PDB file of C-alpha atoms in Angstrom:
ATOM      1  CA  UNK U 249     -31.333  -4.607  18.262  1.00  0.00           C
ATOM      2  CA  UNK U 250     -29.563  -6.185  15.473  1.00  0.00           C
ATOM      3  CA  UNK U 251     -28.695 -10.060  15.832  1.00  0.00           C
ATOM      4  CA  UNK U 252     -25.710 -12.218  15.333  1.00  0.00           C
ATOM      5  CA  UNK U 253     -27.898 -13.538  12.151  1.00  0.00           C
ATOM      6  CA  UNK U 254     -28.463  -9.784  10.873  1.00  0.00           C
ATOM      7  CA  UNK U 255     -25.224  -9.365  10.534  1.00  0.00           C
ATOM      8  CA  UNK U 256     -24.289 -12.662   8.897  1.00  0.00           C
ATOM      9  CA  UNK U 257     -27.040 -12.450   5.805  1.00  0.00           C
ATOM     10  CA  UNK U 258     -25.484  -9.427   4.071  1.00  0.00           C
ATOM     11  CA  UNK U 259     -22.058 -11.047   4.433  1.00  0.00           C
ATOM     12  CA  UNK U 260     -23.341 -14.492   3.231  1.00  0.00           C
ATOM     13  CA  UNK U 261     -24.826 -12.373   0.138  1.00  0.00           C
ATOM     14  CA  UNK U 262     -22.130 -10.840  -0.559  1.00  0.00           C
ATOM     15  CA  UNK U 263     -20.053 -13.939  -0.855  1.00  0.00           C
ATOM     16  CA  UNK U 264     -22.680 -15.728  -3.078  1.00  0.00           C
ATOM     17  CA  UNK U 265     -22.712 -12.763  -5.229  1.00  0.00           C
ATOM     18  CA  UNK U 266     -18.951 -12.222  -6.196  1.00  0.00           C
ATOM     19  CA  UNK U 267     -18.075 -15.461  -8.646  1.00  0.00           C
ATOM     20  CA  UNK U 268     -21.026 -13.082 -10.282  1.00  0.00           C
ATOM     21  CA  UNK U 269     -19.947  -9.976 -10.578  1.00  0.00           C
ATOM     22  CA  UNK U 270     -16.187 -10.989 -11.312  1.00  0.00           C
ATOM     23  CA  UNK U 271     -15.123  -9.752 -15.172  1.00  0.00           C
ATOM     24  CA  UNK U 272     -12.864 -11.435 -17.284  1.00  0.00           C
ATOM     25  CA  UNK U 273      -9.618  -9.678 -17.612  1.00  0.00           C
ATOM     26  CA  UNK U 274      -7.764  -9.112 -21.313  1.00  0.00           C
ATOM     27  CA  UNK U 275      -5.115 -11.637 -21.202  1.00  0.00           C
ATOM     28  CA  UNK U 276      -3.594 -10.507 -24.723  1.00  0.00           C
ATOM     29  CA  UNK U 277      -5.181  -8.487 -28.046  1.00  0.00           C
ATOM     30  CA  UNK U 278      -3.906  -8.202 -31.054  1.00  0.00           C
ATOM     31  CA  UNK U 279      -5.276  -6.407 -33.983  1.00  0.00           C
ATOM     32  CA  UNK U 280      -4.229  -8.029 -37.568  1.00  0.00           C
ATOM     33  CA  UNK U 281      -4.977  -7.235 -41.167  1.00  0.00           C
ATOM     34  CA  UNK U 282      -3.748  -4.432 -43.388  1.00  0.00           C
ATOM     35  CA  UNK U 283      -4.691  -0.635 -44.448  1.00  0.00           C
ATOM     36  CA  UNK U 284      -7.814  -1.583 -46.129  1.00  0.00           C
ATOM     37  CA  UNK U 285     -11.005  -3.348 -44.240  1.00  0.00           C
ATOM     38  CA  UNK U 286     -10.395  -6.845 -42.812  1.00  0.00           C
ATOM     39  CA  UNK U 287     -12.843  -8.275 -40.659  1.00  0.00           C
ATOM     40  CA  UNK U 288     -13.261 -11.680 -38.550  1.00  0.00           C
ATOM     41  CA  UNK U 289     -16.290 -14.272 -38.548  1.00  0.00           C
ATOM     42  CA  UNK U 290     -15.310 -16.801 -37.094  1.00  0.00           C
ATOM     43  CA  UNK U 291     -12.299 -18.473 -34.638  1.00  0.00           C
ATOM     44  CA  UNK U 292     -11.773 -21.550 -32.947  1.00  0.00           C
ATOM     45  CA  UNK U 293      -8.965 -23.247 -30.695  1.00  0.00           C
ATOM     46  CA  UNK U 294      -7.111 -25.778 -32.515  1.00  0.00           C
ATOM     47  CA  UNK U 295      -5.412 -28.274 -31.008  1.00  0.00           C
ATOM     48  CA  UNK U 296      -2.573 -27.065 -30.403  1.00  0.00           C
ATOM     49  CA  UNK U 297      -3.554 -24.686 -28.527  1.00  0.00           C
ATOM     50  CA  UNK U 298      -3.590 -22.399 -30.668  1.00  0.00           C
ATOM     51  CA  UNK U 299      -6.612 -20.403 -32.706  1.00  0.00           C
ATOM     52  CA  UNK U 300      -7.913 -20.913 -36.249  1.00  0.00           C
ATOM     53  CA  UNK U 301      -9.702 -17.959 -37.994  1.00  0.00           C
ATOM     54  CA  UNK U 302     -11.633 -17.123 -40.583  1.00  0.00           C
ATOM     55  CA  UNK U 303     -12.852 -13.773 -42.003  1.00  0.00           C
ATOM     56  CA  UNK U 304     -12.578 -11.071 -45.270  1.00  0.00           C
ATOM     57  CA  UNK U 305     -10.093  -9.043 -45.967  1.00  0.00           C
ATOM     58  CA  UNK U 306      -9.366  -6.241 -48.547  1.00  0.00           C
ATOM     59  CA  UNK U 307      -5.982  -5.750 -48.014  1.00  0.00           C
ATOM     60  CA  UNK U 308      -2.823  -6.329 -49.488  1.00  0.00           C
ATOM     61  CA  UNK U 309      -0.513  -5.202 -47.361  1.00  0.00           C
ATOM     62  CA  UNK U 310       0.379  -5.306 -43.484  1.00  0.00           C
ATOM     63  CA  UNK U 311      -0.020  -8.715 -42.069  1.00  0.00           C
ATOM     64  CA  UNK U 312      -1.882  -9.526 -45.389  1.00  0.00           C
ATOM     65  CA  UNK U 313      -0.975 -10.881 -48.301  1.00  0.00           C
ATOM     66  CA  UNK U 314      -1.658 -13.042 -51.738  1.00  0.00           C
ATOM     67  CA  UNK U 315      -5.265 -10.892 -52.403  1.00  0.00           C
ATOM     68  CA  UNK U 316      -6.570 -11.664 -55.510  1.00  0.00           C
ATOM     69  CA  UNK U 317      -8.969  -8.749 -55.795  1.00  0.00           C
ATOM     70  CA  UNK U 318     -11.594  -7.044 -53.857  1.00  0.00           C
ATOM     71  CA  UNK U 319     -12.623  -9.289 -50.948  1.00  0.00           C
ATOM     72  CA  UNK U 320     -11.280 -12.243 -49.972  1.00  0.00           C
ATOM     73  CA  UNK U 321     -11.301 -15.171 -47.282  1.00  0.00           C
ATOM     74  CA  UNK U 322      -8.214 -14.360 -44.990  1.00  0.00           C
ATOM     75  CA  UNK U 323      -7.595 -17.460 -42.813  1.00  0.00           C
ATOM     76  CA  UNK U 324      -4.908 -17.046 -40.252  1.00  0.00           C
ATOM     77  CA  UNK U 325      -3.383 -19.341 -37.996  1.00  0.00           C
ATOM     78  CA  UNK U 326      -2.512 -18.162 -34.345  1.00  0.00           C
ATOM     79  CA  UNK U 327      -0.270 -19.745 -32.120  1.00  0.00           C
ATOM     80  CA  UNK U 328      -1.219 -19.625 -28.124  1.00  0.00           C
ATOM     81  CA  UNK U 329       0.043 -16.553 -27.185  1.00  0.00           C
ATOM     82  CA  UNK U 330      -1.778 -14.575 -30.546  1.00  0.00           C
ATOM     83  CA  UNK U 331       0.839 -14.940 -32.992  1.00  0.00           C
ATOM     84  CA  UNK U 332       0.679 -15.145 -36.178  1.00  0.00           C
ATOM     85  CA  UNK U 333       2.032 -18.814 -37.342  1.00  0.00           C
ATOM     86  CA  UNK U 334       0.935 -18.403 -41.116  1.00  0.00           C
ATOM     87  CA  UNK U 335      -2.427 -16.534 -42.891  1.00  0.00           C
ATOM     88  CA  UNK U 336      -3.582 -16.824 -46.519  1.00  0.00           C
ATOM     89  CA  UNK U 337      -5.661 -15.389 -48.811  1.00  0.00           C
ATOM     90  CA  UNK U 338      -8.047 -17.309 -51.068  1.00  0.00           C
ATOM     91  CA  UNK U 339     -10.326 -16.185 -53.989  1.00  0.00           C
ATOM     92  CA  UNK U 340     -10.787 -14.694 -57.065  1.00  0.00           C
ATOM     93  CA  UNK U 341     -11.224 -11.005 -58.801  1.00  0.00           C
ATOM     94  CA  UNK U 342     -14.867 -10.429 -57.432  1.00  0.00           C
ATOM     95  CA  UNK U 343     -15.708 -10.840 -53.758  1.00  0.00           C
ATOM     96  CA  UNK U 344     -15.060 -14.049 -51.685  1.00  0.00           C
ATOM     97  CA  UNK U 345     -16.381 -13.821 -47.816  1.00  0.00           C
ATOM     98  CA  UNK U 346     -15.301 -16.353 -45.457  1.00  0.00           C
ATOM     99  CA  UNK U 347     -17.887 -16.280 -42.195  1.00  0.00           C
ATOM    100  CA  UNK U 348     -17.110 -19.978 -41.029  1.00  0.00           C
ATOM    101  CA  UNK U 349     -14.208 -22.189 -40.280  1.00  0.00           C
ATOM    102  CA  UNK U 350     -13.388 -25.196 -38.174  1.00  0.00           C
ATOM    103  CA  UNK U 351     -10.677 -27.733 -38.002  1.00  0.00           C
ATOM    104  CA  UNK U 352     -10.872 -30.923 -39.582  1.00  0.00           C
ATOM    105  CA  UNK U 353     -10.178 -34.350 -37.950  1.00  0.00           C
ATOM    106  CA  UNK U 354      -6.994 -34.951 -40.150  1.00  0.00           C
ATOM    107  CA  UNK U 355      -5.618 -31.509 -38.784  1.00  0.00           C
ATOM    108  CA  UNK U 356      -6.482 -29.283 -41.392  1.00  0.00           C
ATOM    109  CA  UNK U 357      -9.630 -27.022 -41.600  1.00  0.00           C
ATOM    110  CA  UNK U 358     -13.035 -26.172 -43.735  1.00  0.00           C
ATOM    111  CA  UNK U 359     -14.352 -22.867 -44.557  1.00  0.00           C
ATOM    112  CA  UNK U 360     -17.561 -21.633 -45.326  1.00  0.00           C
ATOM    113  CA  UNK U 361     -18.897 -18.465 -47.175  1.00  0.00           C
ATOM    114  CA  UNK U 362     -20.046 -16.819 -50.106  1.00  0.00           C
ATOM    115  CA  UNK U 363     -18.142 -16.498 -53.330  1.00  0.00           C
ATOM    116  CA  UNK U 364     -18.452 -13.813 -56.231  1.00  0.00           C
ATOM    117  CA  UNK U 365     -15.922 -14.862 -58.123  1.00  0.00           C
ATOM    118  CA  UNK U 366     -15.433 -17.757 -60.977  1.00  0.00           C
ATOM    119  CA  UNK U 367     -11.416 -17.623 -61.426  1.00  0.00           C
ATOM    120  CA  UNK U 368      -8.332 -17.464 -59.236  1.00  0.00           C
ATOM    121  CA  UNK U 369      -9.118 -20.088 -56.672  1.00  0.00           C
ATOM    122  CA  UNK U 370     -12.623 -20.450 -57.442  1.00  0.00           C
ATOM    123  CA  UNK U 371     -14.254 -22.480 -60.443  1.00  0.00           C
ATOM    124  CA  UNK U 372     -17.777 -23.631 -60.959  1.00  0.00           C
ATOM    125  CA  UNK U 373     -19.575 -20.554 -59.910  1.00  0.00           C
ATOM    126  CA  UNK U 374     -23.443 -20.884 -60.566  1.00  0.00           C
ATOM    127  CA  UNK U 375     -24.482 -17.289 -60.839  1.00  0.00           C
ATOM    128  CA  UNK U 376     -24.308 -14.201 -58.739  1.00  0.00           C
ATOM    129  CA  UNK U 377     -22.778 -15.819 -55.194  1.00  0.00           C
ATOM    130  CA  UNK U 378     -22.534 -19.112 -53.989  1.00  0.00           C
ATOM    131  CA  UNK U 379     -21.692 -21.413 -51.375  1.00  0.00           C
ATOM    132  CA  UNK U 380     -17.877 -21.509 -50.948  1.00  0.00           C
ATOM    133  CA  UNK U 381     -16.213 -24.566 -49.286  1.00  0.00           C
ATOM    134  CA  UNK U 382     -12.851 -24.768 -49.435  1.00  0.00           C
ATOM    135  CA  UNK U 383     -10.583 -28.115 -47.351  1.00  0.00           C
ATOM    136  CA  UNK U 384      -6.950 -26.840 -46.447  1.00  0.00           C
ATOM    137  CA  UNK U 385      -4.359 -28.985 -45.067  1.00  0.00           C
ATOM    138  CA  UNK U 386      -2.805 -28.042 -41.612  1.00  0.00           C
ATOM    139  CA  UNK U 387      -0.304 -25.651 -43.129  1.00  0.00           C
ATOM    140  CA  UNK U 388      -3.013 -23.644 -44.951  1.00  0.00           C
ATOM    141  CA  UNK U 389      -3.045 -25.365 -48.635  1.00  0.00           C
ATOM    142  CA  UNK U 390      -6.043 -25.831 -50.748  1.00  0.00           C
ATOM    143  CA  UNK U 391      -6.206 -29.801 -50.941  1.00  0.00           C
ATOM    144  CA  UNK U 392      -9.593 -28.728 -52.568  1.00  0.00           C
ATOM    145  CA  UNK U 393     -12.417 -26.180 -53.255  1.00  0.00           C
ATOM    146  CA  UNK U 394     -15.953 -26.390 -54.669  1.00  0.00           C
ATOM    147  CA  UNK U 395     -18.945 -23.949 -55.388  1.00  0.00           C
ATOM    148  CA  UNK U 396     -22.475 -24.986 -54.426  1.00  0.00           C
ATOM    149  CA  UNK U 397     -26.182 -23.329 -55.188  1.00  0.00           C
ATOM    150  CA  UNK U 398     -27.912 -21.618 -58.204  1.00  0.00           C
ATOM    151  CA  UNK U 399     -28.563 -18.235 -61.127  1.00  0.00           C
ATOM    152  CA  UNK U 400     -29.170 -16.386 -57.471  1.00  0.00           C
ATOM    153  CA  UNK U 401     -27.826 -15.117 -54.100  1.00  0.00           C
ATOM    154  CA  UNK U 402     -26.564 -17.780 -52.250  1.00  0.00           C
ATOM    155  CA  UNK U 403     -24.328 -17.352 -49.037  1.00  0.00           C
ATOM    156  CA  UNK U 404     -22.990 -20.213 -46.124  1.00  0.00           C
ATOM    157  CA  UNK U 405     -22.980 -19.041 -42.984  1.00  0.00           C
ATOM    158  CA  UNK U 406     -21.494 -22.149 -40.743  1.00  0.00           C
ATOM    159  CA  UNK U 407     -20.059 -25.300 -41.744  1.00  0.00           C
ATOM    160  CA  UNK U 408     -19.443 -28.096 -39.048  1.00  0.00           C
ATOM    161  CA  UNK U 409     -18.063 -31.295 -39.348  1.00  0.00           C
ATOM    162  CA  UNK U 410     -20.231 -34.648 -39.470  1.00  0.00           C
ATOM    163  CA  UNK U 411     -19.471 -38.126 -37.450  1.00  0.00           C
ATOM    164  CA  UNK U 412     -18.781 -39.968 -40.276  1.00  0.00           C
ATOM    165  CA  UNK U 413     -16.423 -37.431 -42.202  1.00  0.00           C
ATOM    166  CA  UNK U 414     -18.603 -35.307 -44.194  1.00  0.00           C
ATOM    167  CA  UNK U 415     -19.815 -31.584 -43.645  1.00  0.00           C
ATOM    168  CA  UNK U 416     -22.780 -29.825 -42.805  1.00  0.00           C
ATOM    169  CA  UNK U 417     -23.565 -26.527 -44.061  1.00  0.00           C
ATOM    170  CA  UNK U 418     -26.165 -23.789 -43.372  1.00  0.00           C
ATOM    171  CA  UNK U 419     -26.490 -20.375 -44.847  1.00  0.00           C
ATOM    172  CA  UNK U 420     -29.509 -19.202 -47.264  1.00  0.00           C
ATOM    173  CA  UNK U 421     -30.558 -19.044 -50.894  1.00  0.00           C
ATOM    174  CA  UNK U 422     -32.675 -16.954 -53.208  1.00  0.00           C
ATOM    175  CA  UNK U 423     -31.809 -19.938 -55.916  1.00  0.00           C
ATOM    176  CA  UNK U 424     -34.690 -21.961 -57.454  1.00  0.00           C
ATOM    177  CA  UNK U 425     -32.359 -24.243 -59.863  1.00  0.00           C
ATOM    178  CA  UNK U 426     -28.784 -24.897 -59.907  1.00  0.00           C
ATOM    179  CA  UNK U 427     -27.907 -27.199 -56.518  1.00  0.00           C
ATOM    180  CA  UNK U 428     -31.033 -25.353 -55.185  1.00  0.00           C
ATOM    181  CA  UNK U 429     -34.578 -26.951 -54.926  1.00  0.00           C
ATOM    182  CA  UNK U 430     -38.156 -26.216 -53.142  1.00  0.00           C
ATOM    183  CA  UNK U 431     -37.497 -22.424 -52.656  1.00  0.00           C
ATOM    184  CA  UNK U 432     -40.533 -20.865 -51.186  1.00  0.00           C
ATOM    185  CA  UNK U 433     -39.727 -17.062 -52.263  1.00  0.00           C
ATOM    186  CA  UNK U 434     -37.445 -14.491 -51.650  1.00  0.00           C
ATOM    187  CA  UNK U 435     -34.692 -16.148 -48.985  1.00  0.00           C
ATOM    188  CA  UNK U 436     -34.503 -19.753 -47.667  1.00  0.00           C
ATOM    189  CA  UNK U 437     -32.635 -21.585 -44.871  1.00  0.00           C
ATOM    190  CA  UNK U 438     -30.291 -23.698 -47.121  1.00  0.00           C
ATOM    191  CA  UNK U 439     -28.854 -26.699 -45.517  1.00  0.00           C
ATOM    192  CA  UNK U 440     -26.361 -28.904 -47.661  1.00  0.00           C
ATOM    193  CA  UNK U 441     -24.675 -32.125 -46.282  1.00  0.00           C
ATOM    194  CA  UNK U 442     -21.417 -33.064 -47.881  1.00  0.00           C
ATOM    195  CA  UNK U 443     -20.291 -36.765 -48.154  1.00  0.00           C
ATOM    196  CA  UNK U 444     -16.708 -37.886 -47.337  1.00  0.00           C
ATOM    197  CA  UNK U 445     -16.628 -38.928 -50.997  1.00  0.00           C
ATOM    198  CA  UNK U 446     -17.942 -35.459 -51.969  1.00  0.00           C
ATOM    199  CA  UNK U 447     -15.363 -33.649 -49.879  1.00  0.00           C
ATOM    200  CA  UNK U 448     -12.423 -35.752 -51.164  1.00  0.00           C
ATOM    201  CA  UNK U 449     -12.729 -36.905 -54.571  1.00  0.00           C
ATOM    202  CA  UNK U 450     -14.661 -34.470 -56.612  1.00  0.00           C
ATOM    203  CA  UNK U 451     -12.436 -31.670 -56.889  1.00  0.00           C
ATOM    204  CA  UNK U 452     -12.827 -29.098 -59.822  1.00  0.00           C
ATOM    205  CA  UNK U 453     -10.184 -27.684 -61.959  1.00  0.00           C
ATOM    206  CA  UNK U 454      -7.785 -31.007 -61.299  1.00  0.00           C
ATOM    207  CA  UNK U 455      -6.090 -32.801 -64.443  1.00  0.00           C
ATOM    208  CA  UNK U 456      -5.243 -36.323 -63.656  1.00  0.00           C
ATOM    209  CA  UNK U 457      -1.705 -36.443 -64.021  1.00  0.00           C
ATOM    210  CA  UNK U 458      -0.115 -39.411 -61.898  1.00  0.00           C
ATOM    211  CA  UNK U 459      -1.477 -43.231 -62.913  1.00  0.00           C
ATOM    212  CA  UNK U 460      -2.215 -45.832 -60.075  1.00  0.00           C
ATOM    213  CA  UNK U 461      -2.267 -49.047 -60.427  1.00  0.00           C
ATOM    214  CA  UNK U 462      -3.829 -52.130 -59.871  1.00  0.00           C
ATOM    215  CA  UNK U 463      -7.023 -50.023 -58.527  1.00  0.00           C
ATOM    216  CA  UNK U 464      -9.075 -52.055 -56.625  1.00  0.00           C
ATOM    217  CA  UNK U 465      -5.790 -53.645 -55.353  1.00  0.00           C
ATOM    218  CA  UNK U 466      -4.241 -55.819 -52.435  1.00  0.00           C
ATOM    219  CA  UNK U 467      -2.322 -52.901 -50.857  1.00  0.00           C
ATOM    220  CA  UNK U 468       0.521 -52.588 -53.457  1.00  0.00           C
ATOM    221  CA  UNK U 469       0.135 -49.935 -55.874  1.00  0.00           C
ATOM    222  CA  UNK U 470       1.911 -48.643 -58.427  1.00  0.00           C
ATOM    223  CA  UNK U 471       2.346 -44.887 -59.368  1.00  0.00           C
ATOM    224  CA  UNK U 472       3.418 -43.612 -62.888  1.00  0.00           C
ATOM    225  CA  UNK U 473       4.916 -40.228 -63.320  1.00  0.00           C
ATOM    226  CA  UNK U 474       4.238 -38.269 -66.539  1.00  0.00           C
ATOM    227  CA  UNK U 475       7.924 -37.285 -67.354  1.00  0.00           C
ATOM    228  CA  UNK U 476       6.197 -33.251 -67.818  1.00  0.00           C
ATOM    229  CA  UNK U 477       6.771 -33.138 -64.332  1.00  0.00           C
ATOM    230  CA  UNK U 478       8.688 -30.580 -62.560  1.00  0.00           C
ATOM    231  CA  UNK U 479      11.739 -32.022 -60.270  1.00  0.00           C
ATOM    232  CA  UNK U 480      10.214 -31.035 -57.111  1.00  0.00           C
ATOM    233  CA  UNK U 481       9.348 -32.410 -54.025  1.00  0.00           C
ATOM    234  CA  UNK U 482       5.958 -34.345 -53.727  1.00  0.00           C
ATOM    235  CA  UNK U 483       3.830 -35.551 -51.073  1.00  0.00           C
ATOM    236  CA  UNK U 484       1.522 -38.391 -51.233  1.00  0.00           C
ATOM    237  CA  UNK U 485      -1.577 -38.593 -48.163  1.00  0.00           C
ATOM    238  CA  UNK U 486      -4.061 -41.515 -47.828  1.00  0.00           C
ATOM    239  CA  UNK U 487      -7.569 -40.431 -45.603  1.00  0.00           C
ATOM    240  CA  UNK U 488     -10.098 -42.690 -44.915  1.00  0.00           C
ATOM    241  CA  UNK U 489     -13.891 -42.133 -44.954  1.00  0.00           C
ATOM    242  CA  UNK U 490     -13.213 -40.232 -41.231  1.00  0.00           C
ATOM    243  CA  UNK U 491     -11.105 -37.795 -43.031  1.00  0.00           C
ATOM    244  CA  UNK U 492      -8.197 -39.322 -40.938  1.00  0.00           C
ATOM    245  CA  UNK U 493      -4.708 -39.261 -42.246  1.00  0.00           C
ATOM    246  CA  UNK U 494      -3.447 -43.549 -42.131  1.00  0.00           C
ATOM    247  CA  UNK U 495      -0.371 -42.653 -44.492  1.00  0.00           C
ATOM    248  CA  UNK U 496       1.681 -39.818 -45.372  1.00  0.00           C
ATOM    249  CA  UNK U 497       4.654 -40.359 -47.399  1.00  0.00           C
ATOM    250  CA  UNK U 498       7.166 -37.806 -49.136  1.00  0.00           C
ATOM    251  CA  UNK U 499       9.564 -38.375 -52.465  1.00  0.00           C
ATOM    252  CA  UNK U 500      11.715 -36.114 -54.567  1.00  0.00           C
ATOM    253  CA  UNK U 501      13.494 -36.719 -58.086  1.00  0.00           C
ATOM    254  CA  UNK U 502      10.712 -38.655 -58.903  1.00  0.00           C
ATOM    255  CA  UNK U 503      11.269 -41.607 -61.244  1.00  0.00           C
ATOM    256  CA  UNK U 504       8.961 -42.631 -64.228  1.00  0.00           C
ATOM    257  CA  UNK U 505       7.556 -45.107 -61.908  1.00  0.00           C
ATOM    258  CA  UNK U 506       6.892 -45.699 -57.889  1.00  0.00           C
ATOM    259  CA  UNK U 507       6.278 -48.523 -55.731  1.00  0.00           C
ATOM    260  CA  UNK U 508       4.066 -48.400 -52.509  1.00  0.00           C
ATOM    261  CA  UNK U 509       3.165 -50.956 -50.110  1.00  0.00           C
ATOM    262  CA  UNK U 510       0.280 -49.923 -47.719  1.00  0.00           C
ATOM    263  CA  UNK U 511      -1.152 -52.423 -45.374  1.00  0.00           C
ATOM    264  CA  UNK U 512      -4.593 -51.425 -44.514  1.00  0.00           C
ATOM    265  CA  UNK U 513      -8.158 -53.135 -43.961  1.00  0.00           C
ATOM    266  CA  UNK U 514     -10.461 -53.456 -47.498  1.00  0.00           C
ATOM    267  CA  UNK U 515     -12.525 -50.429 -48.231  1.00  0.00           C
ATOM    268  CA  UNK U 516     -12.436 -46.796 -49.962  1.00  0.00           C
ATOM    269  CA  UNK U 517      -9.774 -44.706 -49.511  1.00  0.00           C
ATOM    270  CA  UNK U 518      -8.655 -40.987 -50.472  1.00  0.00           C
ATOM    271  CA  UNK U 519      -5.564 -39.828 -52.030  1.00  0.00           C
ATOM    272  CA  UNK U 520      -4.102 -36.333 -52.042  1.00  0.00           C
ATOM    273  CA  UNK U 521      -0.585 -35.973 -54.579  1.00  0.00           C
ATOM    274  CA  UNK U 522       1.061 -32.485 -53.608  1.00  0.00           C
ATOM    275  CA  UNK U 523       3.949 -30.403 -54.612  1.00  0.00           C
ATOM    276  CA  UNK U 524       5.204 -27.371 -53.727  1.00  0.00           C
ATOM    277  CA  UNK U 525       3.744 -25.816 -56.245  1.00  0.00           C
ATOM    278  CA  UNK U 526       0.439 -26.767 -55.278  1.00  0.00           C
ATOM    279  CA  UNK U 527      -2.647 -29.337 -55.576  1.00  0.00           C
ATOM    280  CA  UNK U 528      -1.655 -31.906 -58.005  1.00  0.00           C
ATOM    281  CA  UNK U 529      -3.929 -34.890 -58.071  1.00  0.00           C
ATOM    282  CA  UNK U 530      -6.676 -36.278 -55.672  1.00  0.00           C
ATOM    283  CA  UNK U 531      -9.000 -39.418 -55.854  1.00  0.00           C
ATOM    284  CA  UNK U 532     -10.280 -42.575 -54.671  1.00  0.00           C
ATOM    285  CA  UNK U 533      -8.054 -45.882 -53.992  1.00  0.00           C
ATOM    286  CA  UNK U 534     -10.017 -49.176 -53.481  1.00  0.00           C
ATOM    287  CA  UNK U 535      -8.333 -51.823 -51.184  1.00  0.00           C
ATOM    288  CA  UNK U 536      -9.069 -55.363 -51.710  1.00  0.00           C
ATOM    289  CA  UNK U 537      -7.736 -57.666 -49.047  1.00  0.00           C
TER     290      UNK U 537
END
C-alpha cells in the first residue's frame, strides 16, 4: 500500500526538475541588413544597455549603407529594446569580414577580422588577407585602423581588451614573413598583443596637420592651425595609457592659433583632433609636471 513518502518523492522530483526544463521565451527579434547577404559574428551589451555588433555585410541598401564593395564590416549599434541607434560600414573594394567586436573603456569599440582590401578605409595591407583592427569612437567613427600579418592568409577571429589598455588578438596565419614569425606549416594559432601606444599613436594614412607645442610640457599647450583648414567644427580628446577619456574639448572658427590648459599628473598621453569630416590628427602628448 502506497505511503505518505511514495507519494511525496515524485512531487519533490518534479519540483527539483522544473527551474530545468523551463525555456527562455523571445523577448524581441529583429532581423537587419539589406537584399544582399549580411551576417552577424559577434554582439555584446554595452553599457547602456544597449548591444554592440559586429558582422559582414554585402548590401547596400535596407538598413545598410556606405558599402564600399563586396564585403564589408557592418557594425551596428542597438539600443535596449533592438533598435537601431546608428550602423556603419567600413572597408575597401575587396572583402573586409568583421567576426569580433567589443567596447572599449573610453566608450567606443574594437573590431577584429580579416581584410582583402588595401584602399577605402584600409591601408597597409601585407598580401592576400590580414588582420583588421579598427578603434571607433562611441558614435561609430574611425579614430584609427591598422593591418597586421604577412604575403599569406591571415584572419582575426576575437579581439579583447587588456588591463592596461592594449588589445589582444587571436585568429590564424598561413604567413611566414611580414608581422608573422615561427610558422610551423600550413595554418597557425596567431596571437598578437597590441600596446596602448600601438593602438593610439601609430595610425596609417594620417598627415600631421595641427602643431603642438611645448611637447614635453607643464600642462599648457599650444595648438597651431594650418590656415588650409576647412571652417568646421573640431574636437580635441586626451586618453591616457587606460584608453580613458581625462579631456574632451570642442572649438569652431578655428583661429591660426589655440590655447589649452590641462591639469593632469606627468606621463604619456594620447590625442585624437576630429572634424566632421573625419580623422584629422592623432599622437602622443608628454606632460612634465
Amino acid at each position: 500500500m502506497p505511503t505518505l513518502l511514495h507519494l511525496l518523492l515524485p512531487l519533490q522530483l518534479l519540483l527539483e526538475l522544473s527551474p530545468a526544463l523551463a525555456q527562455p521565451l523571445i523577448q524581441w527579434q529583429k532581423s537587419l541588413g539589406g537584399s544582399n547577404n549580411d551576417m552577424a559574428y559577434s554582439i555584446q551589451q554595452t553599457n547602456d544597455g544597449g548591444y554592440i555588433i559586429g558582422g559582414v555585410s554585402n548590401s547596400s541598401n535596407g538598413d545598410v549603407t556606405g558599402n564600399r564593395g563586396n564585403n564589408d564590416y557592418w557594425v551596428v549599434k542597438l539600443d535596449s529594446s533592438g533598435n537601431i541607434s546608428w550602423q556603419k560600414s567600413f572597408g575597401g573594394s575587396n572583402n573586409d569580414m568583421a567576426y569580433s567586436i567589443q567596447q572599449t573603456n573610453d566608450g567606443g569599440y574594437v573590431v577584429a577580422g580579416r581584410s582583402d582590401s588595401d584602399n577605402g578605409d584600409v591601408t597597409g595591407n601585407h598580401g592576400l588577407s590580414d588582420y583588421w583592427v579598427v578603434k571607433l569612437d562611441n558614435s561609430g567613427n574611425i579614430s584609427w585602423q591598422k593591418s597586421f600579418g604577412g604575403t599569406n592568409f591571415d584572419e582575426a577571429y576575437s579581439i579583447q581588451n587588456t588591463s592596461e589598455g592594449g588589445y589582444v588578438v587571436a585568429g590564424s596565419s598561413k604567413s611566414p614573413n611580414g608581422d608573422v614569425t615561427g610558422n610551423h606549416g600550413m595554418e597557425d594559432y596567431w596571437i598578437v598583443k597590441l600596446s596602448p601606444a600601438t593602438s593610439v599613436a601609430e595610425i596609417s594614412g594620417l598627415t600631421p596637420s595641427v602643431t603642438i607645442y611645448p611637447n614635453p610640457g607643464n600642462g599648457t599647450f599650444t595648438l597651431v592651425f594650418p590656415y588650409s583648414l576647412s571652417p568646421i567644427p573640431y574636437s580635441l580628446k586626451i586618453y591616457n595609457v587606460f584608453g580613458e577619456e581625462i579631456y574632451s574639448s570642442s572649438f569652431s572658427n578655428i583661429s591660426e592659433r589655440l590655447t589649452l590648459n590641462i591639469s593632469q599628473p606627468s606621463g604619456i598621453y594620447y590625442y585624437n583632433i576630429n572634424g566632421e569630416d573625419g580623422n584629422l590628427q592623432c599622437g602622443k602628448l608628454f606632460f612634465t609636471n
